[in-house]
Coordinates of C-alpha atoms and ligand atoms in Angstrom, one line a residue:
X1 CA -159.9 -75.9 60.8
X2 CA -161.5 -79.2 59.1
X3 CA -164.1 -80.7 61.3
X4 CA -164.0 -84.0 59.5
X5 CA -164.2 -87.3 60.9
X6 CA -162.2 -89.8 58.9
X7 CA -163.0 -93.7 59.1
X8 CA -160.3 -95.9 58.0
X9 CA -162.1 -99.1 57.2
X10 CA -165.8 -99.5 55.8
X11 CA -166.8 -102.5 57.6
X12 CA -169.6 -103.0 60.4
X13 CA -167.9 -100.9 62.7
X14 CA -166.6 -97.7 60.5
X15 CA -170.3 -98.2 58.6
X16 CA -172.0 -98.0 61.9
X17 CA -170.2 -95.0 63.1
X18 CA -169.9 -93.2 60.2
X19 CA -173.8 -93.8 60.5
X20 CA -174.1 -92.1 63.9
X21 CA -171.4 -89.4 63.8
X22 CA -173.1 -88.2 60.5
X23 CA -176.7 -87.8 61.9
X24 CA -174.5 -85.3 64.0
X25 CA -174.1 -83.5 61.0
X26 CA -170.1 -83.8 60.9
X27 CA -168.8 -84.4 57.8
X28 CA -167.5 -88.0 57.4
X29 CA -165.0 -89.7 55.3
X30 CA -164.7 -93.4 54.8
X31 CA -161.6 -94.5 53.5
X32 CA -162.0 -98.3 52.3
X33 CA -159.3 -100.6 50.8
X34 CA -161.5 -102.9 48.7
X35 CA -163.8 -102.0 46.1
X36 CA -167.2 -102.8 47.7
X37 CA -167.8 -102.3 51.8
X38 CA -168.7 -104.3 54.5
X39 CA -165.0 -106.2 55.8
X40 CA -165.5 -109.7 56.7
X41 CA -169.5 -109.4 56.6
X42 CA -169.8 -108.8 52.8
X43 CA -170.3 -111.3 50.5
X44 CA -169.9 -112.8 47.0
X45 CA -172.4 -113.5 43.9
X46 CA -171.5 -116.1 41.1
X47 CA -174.7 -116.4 38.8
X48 CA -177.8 -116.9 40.9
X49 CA -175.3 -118.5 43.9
X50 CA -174.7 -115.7 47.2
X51 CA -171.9 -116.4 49.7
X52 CA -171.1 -114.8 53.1
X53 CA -167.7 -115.3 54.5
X54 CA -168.5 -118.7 56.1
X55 CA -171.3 -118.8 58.7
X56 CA -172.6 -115.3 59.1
X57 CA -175.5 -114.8 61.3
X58 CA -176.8 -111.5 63.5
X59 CA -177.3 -111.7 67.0
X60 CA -176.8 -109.9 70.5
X61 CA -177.9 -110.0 73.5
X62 CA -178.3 -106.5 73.8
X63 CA -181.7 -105.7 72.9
X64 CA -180.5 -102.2 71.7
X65 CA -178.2 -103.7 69.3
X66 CA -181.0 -106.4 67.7
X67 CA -182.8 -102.8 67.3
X68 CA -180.3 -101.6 65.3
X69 CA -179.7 -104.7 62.8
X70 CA -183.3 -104.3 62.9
X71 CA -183.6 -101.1 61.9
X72 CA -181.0 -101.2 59.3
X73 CA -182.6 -104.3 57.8
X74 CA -186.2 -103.3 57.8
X75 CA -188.3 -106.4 56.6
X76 CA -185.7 -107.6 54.6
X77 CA -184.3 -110.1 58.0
X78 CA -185.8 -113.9 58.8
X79 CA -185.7 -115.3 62.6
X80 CA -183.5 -118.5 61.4
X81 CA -183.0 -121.3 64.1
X82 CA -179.5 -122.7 64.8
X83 CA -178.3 -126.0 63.4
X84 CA -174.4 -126.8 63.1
X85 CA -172.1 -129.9 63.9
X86 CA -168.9 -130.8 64.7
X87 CA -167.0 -134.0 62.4
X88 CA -164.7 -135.9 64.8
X89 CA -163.9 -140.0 65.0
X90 CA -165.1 -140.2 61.5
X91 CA -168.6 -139.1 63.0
X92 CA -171.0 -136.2 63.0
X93 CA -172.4 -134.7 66.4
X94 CA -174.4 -131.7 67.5
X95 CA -172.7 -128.8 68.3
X96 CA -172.6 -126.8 71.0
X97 CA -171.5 -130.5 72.1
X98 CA -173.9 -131.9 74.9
X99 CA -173.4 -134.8 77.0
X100 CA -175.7 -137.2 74.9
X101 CA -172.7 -136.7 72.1
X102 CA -170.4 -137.8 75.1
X103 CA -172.0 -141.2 75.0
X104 CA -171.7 -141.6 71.4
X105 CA -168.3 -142.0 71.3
X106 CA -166.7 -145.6 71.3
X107 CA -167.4 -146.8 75.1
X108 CA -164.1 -146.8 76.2
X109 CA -163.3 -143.2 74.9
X110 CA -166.4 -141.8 76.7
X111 CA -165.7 -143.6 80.0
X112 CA -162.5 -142.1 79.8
X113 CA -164.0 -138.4 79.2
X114 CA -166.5 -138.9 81.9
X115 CA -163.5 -139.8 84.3
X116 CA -161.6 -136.8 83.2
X117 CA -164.8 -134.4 83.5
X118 CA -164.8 -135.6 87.2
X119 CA -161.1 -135.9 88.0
X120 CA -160.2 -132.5 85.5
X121 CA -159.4 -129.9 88.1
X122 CA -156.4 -132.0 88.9
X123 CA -154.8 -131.2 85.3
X124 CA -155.3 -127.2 86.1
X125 CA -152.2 -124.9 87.0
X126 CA -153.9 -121.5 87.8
X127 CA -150.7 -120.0 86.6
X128 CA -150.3 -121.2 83.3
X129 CA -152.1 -118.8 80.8
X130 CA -152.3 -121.2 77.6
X131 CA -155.7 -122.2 75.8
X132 CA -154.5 -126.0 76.2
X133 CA -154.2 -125.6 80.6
X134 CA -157.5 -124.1 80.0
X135 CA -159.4 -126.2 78.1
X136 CA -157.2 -129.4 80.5
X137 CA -159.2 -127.8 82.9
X138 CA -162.6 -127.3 81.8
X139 CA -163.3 -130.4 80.0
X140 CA -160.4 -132.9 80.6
X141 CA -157.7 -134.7 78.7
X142 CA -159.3 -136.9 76.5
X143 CA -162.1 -134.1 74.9
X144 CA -159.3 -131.9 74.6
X145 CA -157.1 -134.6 72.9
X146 CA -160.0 -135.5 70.8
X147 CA -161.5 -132.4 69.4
X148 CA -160.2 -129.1 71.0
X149 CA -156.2 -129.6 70.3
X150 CA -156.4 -130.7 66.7
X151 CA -159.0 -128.4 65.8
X152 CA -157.3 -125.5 67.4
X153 CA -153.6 -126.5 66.0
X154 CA -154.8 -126.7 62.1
X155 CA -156.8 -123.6 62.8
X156 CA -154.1 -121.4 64.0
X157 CA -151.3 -122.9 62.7
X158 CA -149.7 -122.8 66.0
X159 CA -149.6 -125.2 69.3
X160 CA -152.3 -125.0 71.6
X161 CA -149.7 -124.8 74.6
X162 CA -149.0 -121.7 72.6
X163 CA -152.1 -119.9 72.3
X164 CA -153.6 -117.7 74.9
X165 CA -156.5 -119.8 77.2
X166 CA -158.4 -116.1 75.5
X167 CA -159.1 -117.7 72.6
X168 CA -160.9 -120.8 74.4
X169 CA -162.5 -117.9 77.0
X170 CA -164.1 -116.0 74.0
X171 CA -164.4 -118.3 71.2
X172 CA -165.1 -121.7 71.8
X173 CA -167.5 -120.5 74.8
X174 CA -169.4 -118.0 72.8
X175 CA -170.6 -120.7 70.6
X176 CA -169.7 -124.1 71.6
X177 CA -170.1 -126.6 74.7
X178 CA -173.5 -126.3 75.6
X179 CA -174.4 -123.1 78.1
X180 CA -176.3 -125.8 80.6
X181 CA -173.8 -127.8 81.0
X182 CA -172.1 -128.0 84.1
X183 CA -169.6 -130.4 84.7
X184 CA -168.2 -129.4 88.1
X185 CA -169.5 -132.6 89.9
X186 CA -170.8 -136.3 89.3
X187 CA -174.5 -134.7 90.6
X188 CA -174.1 -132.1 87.9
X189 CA -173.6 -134.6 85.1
X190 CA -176.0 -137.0 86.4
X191 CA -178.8 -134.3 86.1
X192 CA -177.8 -132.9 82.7
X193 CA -178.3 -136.0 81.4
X194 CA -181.7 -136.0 82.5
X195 CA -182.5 -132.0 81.7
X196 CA -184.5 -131.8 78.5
X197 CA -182.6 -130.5 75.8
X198 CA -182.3 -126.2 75.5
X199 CA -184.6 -123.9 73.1
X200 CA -182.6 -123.5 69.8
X201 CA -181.0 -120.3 69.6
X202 CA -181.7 -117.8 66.8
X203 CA -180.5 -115.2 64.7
X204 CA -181.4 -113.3 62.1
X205 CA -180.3 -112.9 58.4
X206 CA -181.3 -110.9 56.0
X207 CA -182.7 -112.7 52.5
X208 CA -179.9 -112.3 49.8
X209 CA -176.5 -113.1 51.6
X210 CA -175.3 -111.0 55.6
X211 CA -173.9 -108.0 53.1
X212 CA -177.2 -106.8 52.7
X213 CA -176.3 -105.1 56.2
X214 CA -173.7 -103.0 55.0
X215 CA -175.1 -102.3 51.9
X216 CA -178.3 -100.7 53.5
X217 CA -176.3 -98.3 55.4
X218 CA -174.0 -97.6 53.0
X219 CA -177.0 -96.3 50.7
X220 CA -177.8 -94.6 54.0
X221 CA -174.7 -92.6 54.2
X222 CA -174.6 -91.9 51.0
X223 CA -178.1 -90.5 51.0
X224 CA -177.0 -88.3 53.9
X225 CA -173.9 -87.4 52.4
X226 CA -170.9 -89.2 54.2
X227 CA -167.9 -89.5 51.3
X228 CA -167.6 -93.1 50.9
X229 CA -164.0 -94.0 49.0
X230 CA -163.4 -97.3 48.0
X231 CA -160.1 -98.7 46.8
X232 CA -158.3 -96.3 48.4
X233 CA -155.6 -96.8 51.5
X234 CA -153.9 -94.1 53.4
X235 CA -150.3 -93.9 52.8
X236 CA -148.9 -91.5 55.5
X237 CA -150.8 -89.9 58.5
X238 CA -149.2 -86.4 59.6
X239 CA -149.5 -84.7 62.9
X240 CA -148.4 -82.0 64.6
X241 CA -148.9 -81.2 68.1
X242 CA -150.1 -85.2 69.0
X243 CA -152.8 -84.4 66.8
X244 CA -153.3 -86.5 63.3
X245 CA -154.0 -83.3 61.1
X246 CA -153.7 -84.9 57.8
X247 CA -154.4 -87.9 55.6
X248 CA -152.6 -88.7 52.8
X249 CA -154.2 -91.4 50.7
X250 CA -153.3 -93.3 47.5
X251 CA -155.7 -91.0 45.8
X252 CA -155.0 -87.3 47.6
X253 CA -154.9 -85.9 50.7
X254 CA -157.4 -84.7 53.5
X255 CA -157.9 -82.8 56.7
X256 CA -159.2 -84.3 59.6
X257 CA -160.2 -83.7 62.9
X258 CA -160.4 -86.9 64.0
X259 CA -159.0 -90.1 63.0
X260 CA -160.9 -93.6 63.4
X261 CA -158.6 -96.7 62.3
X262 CA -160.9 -99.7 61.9
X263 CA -157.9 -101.4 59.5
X264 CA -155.2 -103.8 61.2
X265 CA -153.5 -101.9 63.9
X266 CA -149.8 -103.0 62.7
X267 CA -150.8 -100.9 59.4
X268 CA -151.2 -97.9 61.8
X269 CA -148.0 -98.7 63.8
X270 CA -146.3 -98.8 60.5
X271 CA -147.7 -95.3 59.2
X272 CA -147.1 -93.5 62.6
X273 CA -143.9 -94.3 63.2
X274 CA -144.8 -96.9 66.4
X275 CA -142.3 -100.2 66.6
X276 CA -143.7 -103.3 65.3
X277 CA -146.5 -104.8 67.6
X278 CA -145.7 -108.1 66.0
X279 CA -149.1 -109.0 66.1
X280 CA -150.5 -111.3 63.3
X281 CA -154.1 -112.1 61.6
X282 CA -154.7 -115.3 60.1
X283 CA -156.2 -115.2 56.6
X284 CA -158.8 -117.3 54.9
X285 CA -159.2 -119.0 51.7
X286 CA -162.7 -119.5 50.3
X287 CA -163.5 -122.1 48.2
X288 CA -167.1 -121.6 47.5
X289 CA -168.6 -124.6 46.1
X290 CA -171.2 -125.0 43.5
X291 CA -172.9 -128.3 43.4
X292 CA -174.9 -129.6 40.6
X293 CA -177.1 -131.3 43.4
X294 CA -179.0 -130.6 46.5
X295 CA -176.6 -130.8 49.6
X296 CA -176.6 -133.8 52.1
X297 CA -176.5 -131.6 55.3
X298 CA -179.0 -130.0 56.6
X299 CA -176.9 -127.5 59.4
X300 CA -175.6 -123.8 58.8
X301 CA -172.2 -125.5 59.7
X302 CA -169.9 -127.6 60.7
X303 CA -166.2 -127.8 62.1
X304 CA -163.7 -130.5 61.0
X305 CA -161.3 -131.1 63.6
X306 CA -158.9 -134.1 62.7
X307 CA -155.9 -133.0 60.7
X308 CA -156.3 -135.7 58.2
X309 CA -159.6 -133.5 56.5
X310 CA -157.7 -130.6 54.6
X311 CA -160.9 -127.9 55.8
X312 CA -161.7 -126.6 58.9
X313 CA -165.0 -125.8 58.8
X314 CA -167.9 -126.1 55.9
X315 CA -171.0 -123.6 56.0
X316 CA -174.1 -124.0 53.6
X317 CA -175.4 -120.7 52.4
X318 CA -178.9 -122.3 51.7
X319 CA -179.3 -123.7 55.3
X320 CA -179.4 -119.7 56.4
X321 CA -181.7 -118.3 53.7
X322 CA -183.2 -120.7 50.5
X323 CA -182.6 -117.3 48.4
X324 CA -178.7 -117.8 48.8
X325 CA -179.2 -120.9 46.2
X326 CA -181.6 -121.7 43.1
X327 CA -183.6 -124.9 44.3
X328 CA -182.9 -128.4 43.6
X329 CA -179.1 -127.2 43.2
X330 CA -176.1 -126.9 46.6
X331 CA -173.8 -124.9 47.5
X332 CA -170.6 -125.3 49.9
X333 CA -168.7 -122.2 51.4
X334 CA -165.1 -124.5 52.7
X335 CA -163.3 -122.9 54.3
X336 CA -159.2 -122.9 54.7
X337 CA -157.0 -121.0 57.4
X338 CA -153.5 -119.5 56.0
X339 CA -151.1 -116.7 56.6
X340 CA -151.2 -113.7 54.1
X341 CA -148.4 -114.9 51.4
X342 CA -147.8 -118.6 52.2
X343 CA -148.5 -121.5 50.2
X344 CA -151.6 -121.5 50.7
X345 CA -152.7 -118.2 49.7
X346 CA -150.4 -117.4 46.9
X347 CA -151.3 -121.1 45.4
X348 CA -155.1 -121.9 46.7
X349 CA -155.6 -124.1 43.5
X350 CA -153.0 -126.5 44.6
X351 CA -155.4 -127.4 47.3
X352 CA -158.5 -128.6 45.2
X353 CA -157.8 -131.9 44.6
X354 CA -157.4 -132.9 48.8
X355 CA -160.4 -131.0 49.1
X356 CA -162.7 -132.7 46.5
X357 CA -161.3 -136.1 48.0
X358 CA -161.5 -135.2 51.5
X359 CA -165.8 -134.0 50.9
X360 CA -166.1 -137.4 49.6
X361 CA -164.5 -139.1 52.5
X362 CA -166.8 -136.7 55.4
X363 CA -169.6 -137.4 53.4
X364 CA -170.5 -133.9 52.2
X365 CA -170.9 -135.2 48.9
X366 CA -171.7 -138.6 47.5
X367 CA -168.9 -138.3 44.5
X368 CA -166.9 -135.8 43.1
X369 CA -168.7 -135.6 40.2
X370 CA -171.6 -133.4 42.2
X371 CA -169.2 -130.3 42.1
X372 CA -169.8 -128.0 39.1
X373 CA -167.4 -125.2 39.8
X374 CA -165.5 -124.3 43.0
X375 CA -164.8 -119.9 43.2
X376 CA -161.6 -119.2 45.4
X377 CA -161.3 -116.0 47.5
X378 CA -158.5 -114.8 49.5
X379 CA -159.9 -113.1 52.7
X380 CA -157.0 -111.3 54.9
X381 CA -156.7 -110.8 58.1
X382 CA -160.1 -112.7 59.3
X383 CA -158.8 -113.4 62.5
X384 CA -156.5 -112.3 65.7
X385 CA -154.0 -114.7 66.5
X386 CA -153.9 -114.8 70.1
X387 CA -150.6 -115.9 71.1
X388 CA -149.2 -115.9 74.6
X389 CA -147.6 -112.3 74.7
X390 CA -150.7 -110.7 72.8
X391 CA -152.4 -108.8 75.1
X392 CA -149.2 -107.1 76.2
X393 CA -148.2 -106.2 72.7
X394 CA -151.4 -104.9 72.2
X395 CA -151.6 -103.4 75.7
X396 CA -147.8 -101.4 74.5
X397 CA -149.1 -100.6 70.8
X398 CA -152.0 -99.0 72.1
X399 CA -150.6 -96.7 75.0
X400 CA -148.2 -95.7 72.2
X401 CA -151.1 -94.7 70.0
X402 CA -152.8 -93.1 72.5
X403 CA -150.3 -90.4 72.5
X404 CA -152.5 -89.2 69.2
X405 CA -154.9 -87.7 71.0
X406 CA -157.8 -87.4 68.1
X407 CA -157.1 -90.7 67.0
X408 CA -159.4 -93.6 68.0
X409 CA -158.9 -97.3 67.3
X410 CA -161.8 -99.6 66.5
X411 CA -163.5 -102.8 65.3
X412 CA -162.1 -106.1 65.0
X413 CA -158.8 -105.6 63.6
X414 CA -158.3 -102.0 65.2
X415 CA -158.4 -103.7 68.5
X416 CA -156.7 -106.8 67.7
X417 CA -160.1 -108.1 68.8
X418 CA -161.6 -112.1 68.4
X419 CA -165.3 -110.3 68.1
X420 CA -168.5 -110.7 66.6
X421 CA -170.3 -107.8 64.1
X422 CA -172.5 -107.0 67.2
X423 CA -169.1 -106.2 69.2
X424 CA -168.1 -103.7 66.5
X425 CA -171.4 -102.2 66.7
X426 CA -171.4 -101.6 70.3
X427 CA -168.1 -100.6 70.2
X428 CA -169.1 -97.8 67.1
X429 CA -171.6 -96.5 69.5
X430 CA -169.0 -96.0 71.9
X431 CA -166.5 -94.2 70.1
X432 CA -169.6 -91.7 68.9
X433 CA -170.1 -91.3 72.3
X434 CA -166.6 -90.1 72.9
X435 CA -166.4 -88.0 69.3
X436 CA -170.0 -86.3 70.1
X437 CA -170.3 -86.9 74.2
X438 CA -172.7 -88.4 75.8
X439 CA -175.1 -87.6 73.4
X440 CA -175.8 -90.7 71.2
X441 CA -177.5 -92.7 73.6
X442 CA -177.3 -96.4 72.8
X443 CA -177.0 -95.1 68.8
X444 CA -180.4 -94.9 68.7
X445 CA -181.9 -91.3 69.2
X446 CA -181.1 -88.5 67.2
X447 CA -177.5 -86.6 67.6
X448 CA -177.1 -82.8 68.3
X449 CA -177.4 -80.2 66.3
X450 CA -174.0 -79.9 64.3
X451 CA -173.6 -76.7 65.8
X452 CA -173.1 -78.1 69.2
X453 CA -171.1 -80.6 68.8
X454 CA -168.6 -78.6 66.9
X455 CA -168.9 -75.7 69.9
X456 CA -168.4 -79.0 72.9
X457 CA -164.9 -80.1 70.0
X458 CA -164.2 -76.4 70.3
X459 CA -164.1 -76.6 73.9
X460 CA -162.3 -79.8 73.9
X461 CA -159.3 -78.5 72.4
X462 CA -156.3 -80.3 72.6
X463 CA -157.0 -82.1 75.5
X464 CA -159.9 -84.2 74.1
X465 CA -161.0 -87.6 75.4
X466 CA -159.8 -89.3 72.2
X467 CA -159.0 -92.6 73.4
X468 CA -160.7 -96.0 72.1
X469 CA -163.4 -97.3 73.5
X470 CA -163.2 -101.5 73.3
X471 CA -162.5 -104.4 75.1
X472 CA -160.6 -104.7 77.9
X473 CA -157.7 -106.6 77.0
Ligands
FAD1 C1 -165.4 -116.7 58.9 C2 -166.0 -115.7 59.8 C3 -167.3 -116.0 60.3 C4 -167.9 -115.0 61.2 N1 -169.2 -115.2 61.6 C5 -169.8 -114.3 62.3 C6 -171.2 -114.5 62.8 O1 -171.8 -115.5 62.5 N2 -171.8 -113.5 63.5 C7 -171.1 -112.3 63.8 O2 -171.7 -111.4 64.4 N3 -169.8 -112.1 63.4 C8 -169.2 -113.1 62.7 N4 -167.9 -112.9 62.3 C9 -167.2 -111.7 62.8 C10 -167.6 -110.5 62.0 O3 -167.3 -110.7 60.6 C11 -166.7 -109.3 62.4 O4 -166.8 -109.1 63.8 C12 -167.2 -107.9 61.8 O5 -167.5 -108.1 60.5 C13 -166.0 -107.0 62.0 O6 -166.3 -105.7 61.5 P1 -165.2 -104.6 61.6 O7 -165.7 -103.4 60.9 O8 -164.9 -104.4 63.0 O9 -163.9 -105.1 60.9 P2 -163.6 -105.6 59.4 O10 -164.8 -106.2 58.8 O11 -162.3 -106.3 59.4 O12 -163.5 -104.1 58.7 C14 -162.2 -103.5 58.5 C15 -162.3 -102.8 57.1 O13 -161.1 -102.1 56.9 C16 -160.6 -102.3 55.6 N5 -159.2 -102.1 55.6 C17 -158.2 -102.9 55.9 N6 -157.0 -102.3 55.8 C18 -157.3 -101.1 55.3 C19 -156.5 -100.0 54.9 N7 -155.1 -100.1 55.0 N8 -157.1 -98.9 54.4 C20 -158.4 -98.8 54.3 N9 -159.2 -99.8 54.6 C21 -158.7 -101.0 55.1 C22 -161.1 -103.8 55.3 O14 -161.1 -104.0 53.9 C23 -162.4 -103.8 56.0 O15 -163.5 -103.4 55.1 C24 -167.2 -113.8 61.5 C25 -166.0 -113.6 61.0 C26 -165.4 -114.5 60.2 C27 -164.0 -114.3 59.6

C-alpha cells in the first residue's frame, strides 16, 4: 500500500504542510499547476523591478505563527511599519479610516455621517444577512454610500445587497476602520476624538519581493526530498471503498494515501463526480507599472473606491522593501478585479489607456509620460466571492466531499476561504495534525519517527479522521 501524501496546490498552505508532514518522514507529493510555487504569494521580476501580487505583507497574531515566517525566513525579513490610504471625494485619507478623516470631508457630508454614526442602529434588520445591512449598521448611510458600496460593487462585480455581511465581517474589519474606534454612542465619539492616535502596526517582509517565503521552503523540501511537480494538474481522482487511491495527472499517475486539495474546490467537485457548488473566485489583472521616476506616494497602498477610477486599489513594491526597485526610479503594482474569461481578462490591453488617464487624474503620477513600461498578469481565482447562499453551498460541497475519507480540503481556495497566508498556515498545521495525530504541536517541534506514524495510519484504517480542518463556515 503507498503511504504517500499528495498536495494538490504548492502555495503557502500545501508548502507549509508538505513541510511538516515530511519532517514525519512520509513521502510527499506536490502537485502544482503553474510553473514556479507559492499561489497568490509569489511574485514577478522584470529587469531589476520585483512585484508581489498587490500588497503582500506577513503578520499574525499568533506568536507561533510569526515563529514560523520567522523561521522560514531567517535574516532575510525587515519589521516594516504600515502606511496605506483610501482615495474617495477626489481626496486621499488614512486608512484604517479614523474619525479625524470624518472631519475632512465637506461639512455637510460629515455632519451627516456623524448623525448617521449616532442614529445607525435604526437602519439595522438583524435578519437580513447582506454586507450592505451590515455595514448600514456599523457605520451609517452616508459612509456606506460614500466609500463601502462603490468600493465593494466594482470590486466584486456584484451589489452589495447581494453580498454576504461575511465579507464586511472578515475583510473590511481585518484591515480597515480603525480597531479603537467605537461608535456606539455620542460619549464614545467624543472621546476618540480626543484619544491619541494608535502605534502603527507592523509586519514583516522579506528583502527581494513576499515569494521569497515560498521559495525558502520549497528549497527546504526539496533538500528533504518532498517531489515537487510543477506544471502539472490532476485529471481524474479514483477511489474505491470512499478512499481516493489514485491520482491521475496530466503527466502520469500516482498512489496515495491521502489526498490534500489546496486548488479551487469546484475543480474537485468536477473530478469526483460532486454537483456543481456554483461557487465562483474573482480573478485579478496586474498591471505592474514601471515608472521612469520616483513615485509620489509614500504608502504600501491604497484603495480607489469611486467607479469613475478604472483600479481598485494601487500598491508600491518600494514602500515595503527599497530592494523591490532600483533608486531614483517607481514602480506601481494596479490592480483590476475580473472574472476568468471576460473582457477583461481575455483583453487586459484594452484597459491601458483609462488607466494611464485615470493615474493622472488621482495624482499617482504627474503625466503620462513618467510610465516606461506597464507588464500585465492574469492572476485567477484571487478571491471568494461571497454571495448570499455561499456558506450553504460550501457547507453541501463539503459534507459531500467528506464522504472521501482520506481526503482533506485546505488553504484559501480549498475552503472557499476570504483568508490571509497566516490562515493557511495555521490551517496546514492543522491538517498535519489530523494526518500525523496530535503530534505536530503548533508545527513547530519535530514529528515522529516515520515508523509510528505509518503504525497509528495502520491502525486508523478506513475509518480515519480525514476531515478538513478550517474555518467555520
Ligand atoms: C491581492 C492580494 C493581496 C493579499 N495580501 C495579503 C497580505 O498582505 N497578507 C497576507 O497574509 N495574505 C495576503 N493575501 C492572501 C494570501 O495570498 C493567501 O491567503 C495565501 O497566499 C493563500 O495560500 P494558499 O496556499 O491557501 O492558496 P493559493 O495561494 O491559492 O494556492 C493554491 C495553489 O494551487 C494551485 N492550483 C490551482 N489549481 C490547481 C490544479 N487544478 N492543480 C494543481 N494546482 C492547482 C495554484 O496555482 C496555487 O499555487 C492576499 C491575497 C491577494 C489576492
Amino acid at each position: 500500500m503507498s503511504h504517500r501524501v499528495v498536495i494538490v496546490g504548492g502555495g503557502v498552505c500545501g508548502l507549509t504542510l508538505a513541510y511538516n508532514v515530511a519532517r514525519s518522514g512520509l513521502p510527499v507529493t506536490i502537485l502544482e499547476k503553474e510553473g514556479v510555487v507559492g499561489g497568490l504569494a509569489r511574485g514577478f521580476q522584470y529587469g531589476d523591478f520585483s512585484f508581489d501580487i498587490g500588497p503582500h505583507r506577513f503578520y499574525s497574531p499568533k506568536a507561533s505563527i510569526m515563529r514560523f515566517i520567522s523561521e522560514v525566513l531567517g535574516e532575510e525579513s525587515a519589521e516594516i511599519s504600515r502606511a496605506s490610504s483610501v482615495h474617495f471625494l477626489g481626496k486621499y485619507h488614512q486608512w484604517p479610516l479614523r474619525m479625524k478623516s470624518v472631519f475632512q470631508l465637506p461639512p455637510t457630508v460629515s455632519l451627516r455621517a456623524l448623525i448617521d454614526l449616532i442614529n445607525k442602529s435604526r437602519e439595522y434588520d438583524p435578519s437580513n444577512p447582506s454586507f450592505e445591512n451590515y455595514i448600514l449598521g456599523k457605520y451609517g448611510r452616508t459612509l456606506y454610500t460614500l466609500f463601502f458600496k462603490g468600493y465593494t460593487e466594482k470590486f466584486l462585480g456584484i451589489p452589495a445587497s447581494g453580498t454576504h455581511a461575511n465579507w464586511a465581517k472578515i475583510g473590511v474589519e481585518r484591515a480597515t476602520i480603525d480597531e479603537k474606534v467605537n461608535t456606539a454612542s455620542i460619549g464614545h465619539i467624543v472621546k476618540m476624538m480626543l484619544i491619541p492616535r494608535p502605534r502603527e502596526m507592523t509586519f514583516l517582509y522579506p528583502p527581494g519581493g513576499v515569494h521569497k517565503f515560498c521559495e525558502r521552503l520549497r528549497a527546504r523540501l526539496q533538500e528533504m526530498g518532498v517531489e515537487i511537480r510543477t506544471n502539472v494538474m490532476p485529471t481524474a481522482l479514483l477511489s474505491t471503498d470512499g478512499e481516493i487511491k489514485k491520482v491521475v495527472t496530466t503527466e502520469g499517475s500516482l498512489d496515495a494515501r491521502i489526498v490534500v486539495w489546496t486548488a479551487p474546490v469546484n475543480e474537485l467537485c468536477q473530478l469526483v463526480g460532486v454537483p456543481d457548488p456554483d461557487l465562483h473566485y474573482l480573478s485579478l489583472v496586474l498591471y505592474n507599472t514601471i515608472l521612469k521616476v520616483p513615485t509620489r506616494q509614500k504608502v504600501q497602498w491604497c484603495y480607489y473606491g469611486s467607479d469613475d477610477i478604472v483600479f481598485s486599489r494601487i500598491s508600491y513594491p518600494e514602500q515595503f522593501h527599497h530592494s523591490m526597485t532600483p533608486r531614483y526610479r517607481g514602480s506601481m503594482c494596479i490592480e483590476l478585479t475580473c472574472r476568468r474569461g471576460d473582457e477583461r481578462w481575455t483583453d487586459p490591453e484594452r484597459e491601458i489607456p483609462r488607466i494611464r488617464r485615470d493615474l493622472v487624474k488621482v495624482g499617482a503620477i504627474g503625466s503620462e509620460s513618467e510610465i516606461d513600461a506597464m507588464h500585465i498578469e492574469r492572476i485567477d481565482n484571487a478571491y471568494p466571492i461571497y454571495d448570499l447562499g455561499y456558506r450553504d453551498k460550501f457547507k453541501t460541497a463539503r459534507r459531500r466531499l467528506e464522504e472521501f475519507r482520506n481526503l482533506h480540503l485546505g488553504g484559501r481556495t480549498g475552503l472557499f476561504w476570504y483568508n490571509n497566508m497566516d490562515h493557511s498556515m495555521n490551517n496546514a498545521f492543522q491538517i498535519s495534525k489530523k494526518i500525523l495525530g496530535n503530534t505536530v504541536e503548533e508545527g513547530l517541534k519535530e514529528g515522529p519517527a516515520a515508523r509510528r506514524v505509518l503504525e497509528e495510519m495502520e491502525r486508523e484504517g478506513a475509518s480515519g479522521p480525514l476531515a478538513a480542518g478550517g474555518p467555520q463556515v
